[in-house]
Coordinates of C-alpha atoms in Angstrom, one line a residue:
M1 CA 14.2 19.2 5.0
G2 CA 13.7 16.5 7.6
S3 CA 10.7 15.0 6.2
K4 CA 12.7 12.0 5.3
I5 CA 13.4 11.5 9.0
H6 CA 9.7 11.3 9.6
D7 CA 9.2 8.9 6.7
I8 CA 12.0 6.5 8.0
L9 CA 10.4 6.6 11.6
D10 CA 7.1 5.9 10.1
Q11 CA 7.8 3.1 7.8
H12 CA 10.7 1.4 9.5
G13 CA 10.0 2.0 13.3
A14 CA 10.0 -1.8 14.1
E15 CA 13.5 -2.3 12.5
L16 CA 14.8 0.9 14.1
L17 CA 13.6 -0.4 17.4
T18 CA 15.3 -3.8 17.1
E19 CA 18.6 -2.3 15.8
W20 CA 18.5 0.4 18.5
L21 CA 18.1 -2.3 21.3
Q22 CA 21.1 -4.2 19.8
V23 CA 23.1 -1.0 20.1
I24 CA 22.2 -0.2 23.7
T25 CA 22.3 -3.7 25.1
A26 CA 25.9 -4.2 23.8
S27 CA 27.0 -1.1 25.7
H28 CA 25.2 -0.7 28.9
R29 CA 25.9 -2.6 32.1
R30 CA 23.9 -5.8 32.7
G31 CA 21.6 -6.1 35.5
L32 CA 20.7 -2.3 35.8
L33 CA 17.7 -2.4 33.7
K34 CA 15.2 -5.2 32.7
E35 CA 15.0 -5.9 28.9
G36 CA 11.3 -5.5 28.8
E37 CA 11.6 -2.0 30.4
L38 CA 14.3 -1.0 28.1
R39 CA 12.2 -2.1 25.1
E40 CA 9.1 -0.1 26.2
E41 CA 11.2 3.0 26.8
C42 CA 12.7 2.8 23.3
R43 CA 9.5 2.1 21.7
E44 CA 7.6 5.0 23.2
F45 CA 10.7 7.2 22.4
I46 CA 10.6 6.4 18.7
H47 CA 6.8 6.9 18.7
L48 CA 6.9 10.4 20.3
F49 CA 9.9 11.4 18.4
R50 CA 8.1 10.6 15.2
E51 CA 5.1 12.6 16.3
A52 CA 7.3 15.7 17.1
V53 CA 9.0 15.5 13.7
R54 CA 5.7 15.1 12.0
Q55 CA 4.7 18.4 13.2
N56 CA 7.8 19.9 11.5
S57 CA 9.4 21.0 14.7
L58 CA 12.9 20.4 13.7
S59 CA 14.8 23.0 15.6
D60 CA 13.6 23.8 19.1
V61 CA 13.2 20.7 21.3
Y62 CA 11.8 23.0 24.1
S63 CA 8.8 23.9 21.9
A64 CA 5.4 22.6 22.5
P65 CA 5.6 19.5 20.0
W66 CA 8.3 18.0 22.2
N67 CA 6.7 18.3 25.5
E68 CA 5.9 14.6 25.6
V69 CA 9.4 13.6 24.4
R70 CA 11.0 15.8 27.2
G71 CA 8.5 14.3 29.6
L72 CA 9.5 10.8 28.7
L73 CA 13.2 11.6 29.1
S74 CA 12.7 13.2 32.3
N75 CA 11.2 10.0 33.8
I76 CA 13.9 8.0 32.2
S77 CA 16.7 10.3 33.5
R78 CA 15.2 10.3 37.0
M79 CA 14.8 6.5 37.2
R80 CA 18.4 6.0 35.8
S81 CA 19.8 8.3 38.5
Q82 CA 18.0 6.3 41.1
K83 CA 19.3 2.9 39.7
G84 CA 22.9 3.8 39.7
F85 CA 23.5 4.9 36.0
T86 CA 26.1 7.5 35.3
P87 CA 25.5 10.8 33.5
S88 CA 27.2 9.3 30.4
E89 CA 25.2 6.1 30.5
T90 CA 22.1 8.1 30.7
A91 CA 22.6 10.4 27.9
S92 CA 23.8 7.5 25.7
F93 CA 20.1 6.4 25.6
V94 CA 19.4 9.1 23.2
F95 CA 22.9 9.2 21.5
S96 CA 22.7 5.8 20.7
F97 CA 19.8 6.2 18.6
K98 CA 21.9 8.0 16.0
Q99 CA 23.6 4.8 14.8
P100 CA 20.4 3.0 13.5
L101 CA 18.7 6.2 12.2
F102 CA 21.7 7.3 10.4
A103 CA 22.1 3.8 8.7
R104 CA 18.6 4.0 7.6
L105 CA 19.1 7.5 6.1
R106 CA 22.2 6.4 4.2
Q107 CA 20.3 3.5 2.7
E108 CA 17.3 5.7 1.7
L109 CA 19.3 8.7 0.4
V110 CA 22.4 6.9 -1.0
Q111 CA 21.8 8.7 -4.4
D112 CA 21.2 12.1 -3.0
G113 CA 24.3 13.2 -1.0
E114 CA 23.0 16.7 -0.3
E115 CA 19.7 15.7 1.2
L116 CA 21.4 12.9 3.2
L117 CA 23.7 15.6 4.7
E118 CA 20.8 17.7 5.5
N119 CA 18.8 15.0 7.3
V120 CA 21.8 13.8 9.1
W121 CA 22.5 17.2 10.2
T122 CA 18.9 17.9 11.4
A123 CA 18.9 14.3 13.2
T124 CA 22.2 15.3 14.9
A125 CA 21.1 18.5 16.2
L126 CA 17.8 17.1 17.6
L127 CA 19.3 14.3 19.3
D128 CA 22.2 16.1 20.6
K129 CA 19.9 18.8 22.3
L130 CA 17.7 16.1 23.7
G131 CA 20.9 14.0 25.0
L132 CA 22.0 17.1 26.9
F133 CA 18.5 17.7 28.2
T134 CA 18.7 14.3 29.9
T135 CA 22.1 15.1 31.4
E136 CA 20.5 18.5 32.7
V137 CA 17.5 16.5 34.4
Y138 CA 19.9 13.8 35.8
Q139 CA 22.1 16.4 37.3
K140 CA 19.0 18.3 38.8
N141 CA 17.7 15.3 40.1
R142 CA 21.1 14.2 41.8
E143 CA 21.3 17.8 43.3
E144 CA 17.8 17.3 44.8
V145 CA 18.8 14.1 46.3
I146 CA 22.1 15.4 47.9
L147 CA 20.2 18.4 49.1
R148 CA 17.6 16.1 50.8
Q149 CA 20.3 13.9 52.3
Q150 CA 21.9 17.1 53.8
E151 CA 18.7 18.1 55.4
E152 CA 18.3 14.5 56.8
L153 CA 21.9 14.6 58.3
L154 CA 21.3 18.2 59.8
E155 CA 18.2 16.7 61.5
L156 CA 20.1 13.5 62.7
S157 CA 23.0 15.7 63.9
T158 CA 20.9 17.7 66.3
P159 CA 19.0 15.4 68.4
V160 CA 17.1 16.9 71.3
V161 CA 17.2 14.4 74.3
K162 CA 15.1 14.3 77.3
L163 CA 17.3 13.9 80.4
W164 CA 14.7 14.2 83.1
E165 CA 11.1 15.4 83.5
G166 CA 11.3 19.0 82.5
V167 CA 15.0 18.8 81.4
L168 CA 16.1 18.7 77.7
A169 CA 19.5 18.4 76.3
L170 CA 20.8 19.4 72.9
P171 CA 24.4 18.3 72.0
I172 CA 25.7 20.2 69.2
I173 CA 28.7 18.7 67.2
G174 CA 30.5 20.5 64.3
T175 CA 30.1 24.0 63.0
L176 CA 26.9 26.0 63.8
D177 CA 26.0 27.8 60.7
S178 CA 22.7 29.8 59.7
A179 CA 21.1 26.8 58.0
R180 CA 22.0 24.5 61.0
T181 CA 20.9 27.1 63.5
Q182 CA 17.4 27.0 61.9
V183 CA 17.0 23.3 62.4
V184 CA 18.5 23.5 65.9
M185 CA 16.0 26.1 66.8
E186 CA 13.0 24.4 65.3
S187 CA 14.0 20.9 66.9
L188 CA 14.4 22.5 70.3
L189 CA 11.4 24.6 70.3
Q190 CA 9.3 21.7 69.1
K191 CA 10.6 19.4 71.8
I192 CA 9.9 22.2 74.5
V193 CA 6.3 22.3 73.3
E194 CA 6.0 18.5 73.2
T195 CA 7.4 18.0 76.7
G196 CA 6.6 21.2 78.6
S197 CA 10.2 21.3 79.7
D198 CA 11.4 24.4 81.9
F199 CA 15.2 23.8 81.1
A200 CA 17.1 23.2 78.0
I201 CA 20.9 22.4 78.2
I202 CA 22.8 23.3 75.0
D203 CA 26.0 21.3 75.1
I204 CA 28.8 22.7 72.7
T205 CA 31.5 20.4 73.7
G206 CA 31.7 19.1 70.2
V207 CA 31.8 22.5 68.6
P208 CA 35.5 23.0 67.4
T209 CA 35.6 26.8 67.4
V210 CA 33.2 29.7 68.2
D211 CA 33.3 32.9 66.3
T212 CA 31.2 35.9 66.5
L213 CA 28.5 34.4 64.0
T214 CA 28.3 31.1 66.1
A215 CA 27.8 33.1 69.2
Q216 CA 25.0 35.0 67.7
H217 CA 23.3 31.9 66.5
L218 CA 23.5 30.5 70.0
L219 CA 21.9 33.6 71.5
K220 CA 19.2 33.5 68.9
T221 CA 18.5 30.0 69.9
I222 CA 18.5 30.8 73.6
T223 CA 16.3 33.8 73.0
A224 CA 13.7 31.7 71.0
A225 CA 13.7 29.2 73.9
R226 CA 13.0 31.8 76.5
L227 CA 10.1 33.0 74.5
M228 CA 8.6 29.6 74.8
G229 CA 9.2 29.7 78.7
A230 CA 12.3 27.6 78.9
E231 CA 15.6 28.6 80.5
C232 CA 18.7 27.6 78.7
I233 CA 22.1 26.5 80.2
I234 CA 25.2 26.4 77.9
S235 CA 27.5 23.6 78.8
G236 CA 30.9 22.3 77.4
I237 CA 32.6 25.7 77.2
R238 CA 36.3 24.8 77.3
P239 CA 39.0 27.4 78.2
Q240 CA 40.1 28.1 74.6
I241 CA 36.3 28.8 73.7
A242 CA 35.9 30.8 76.9
Q243 CA 39.0 33.0 75.8
T244 CA 37.6 33.5 72.4
I245 CA 34.2 34.6 73.5
V246 CA 35.8 37.1 75.9
Y247 CA 38.1 38.2 73.0
L248 CA 35.2 38.7 70.6
G249 CA 33.3 40.7 73.2
V250 CA 30.2 38.5 72.9
D251 CA 27.8 39.3 75.8
L252 CA 26.7 36.1 77.6
A253 CA 26.0 37.8 80.9
G254 CA 22.4 36.9 81.0
V255 CA 23.2 33.2 80.1
T256 CA 24.0 30.4 82.6
T257 CA 27.0 28.6 81.5
K258 CA 28.7 25.4 82.8
S259 CA 32.0 23.8 82.0
S260 CA 30.4 20.3 81.5
L261 CA 27.1 18.5 80.7
A262 CA 27.2 16.8 84.0
D263 CA 27.4 20.2 85.9
A264 CA 24.6 21.6 83.8
F265 CA 22.3 18.7 84.4
K266 CA 23.0 19.1 88.2
L267 CA 22.1 22.6 88.1
A268 CA 18.9 22.0 86.1
L269 CA 17.7 19.4 88.6
E270 CA 18.3 21.6 91.6
R271 CA 16.4 24.4 89.9
T272 CA 13.6 22.0 89.4
G273 CA 13.6 21.2 93.3
R274 CA 15.5 17.9 92.9
K275 CA 19.0 17.0 93.9
I276 CA 21.2 13.9 93.4
I277 CA 22.1 12.0 96.4
R278 CA 24.7 9.2 96.7
T279 CA 23.5 6.1 98.5
Q280 CA 25.5 3.4 100.2
G281 CA 25.8 0.3 98.0

């Protein structure tokens, strides 16, 4: 069973390629893929598909004979996800091969209905599994892109700013969870090392709410900064947040706090031996 599939792939590869390209180009969106690139992908798939079938591996597409086929489909799925193809459009690369292959099987086995059915069933099972494989690779690649973008956004949302010689500011906007705390801590500690700063102002004006977990994350960041030799000042504590911290019983006794970033900056300057003086214009 399945030997006829190899014979057709071996004897009618050129015709299958032409017919397959006609099917694909009639259905896929124009401009997303160059014709020459698509032709080469189809030609390579037919070649590798034929070699896998030749080794009589007709059930498990995750076995060794199908390694190169899966490798090709992985590259195709990855490139299509980057070029804006949908998961359905990506999987249709494989599924669309059924039409020309089944047509050839029907021509060759028109007199033998049982063998035709067996070969069509075998080809269907193989191509369905390979089509689903492309969808899995596509989804995994998209998830990796989304995760990378989330990490980049985390880094962008936690900028450490040098306000003055020896004084850093870290404005936090949004919720402070465990993952973000790690990014905040790494960014702040790295900047302390780079600048040799003695003071770091952590401004939480943009933090909507503070719960026990958020407070613990803040304390961890402050402790880490102290170990690097920098004193931390928390600014932007609004009345509602102050009440919440007291209600939760969070101990900030050893932490300097200010109601605004301006007040915290003024205090940091004073502790470095500087002061702001208003001059007459």
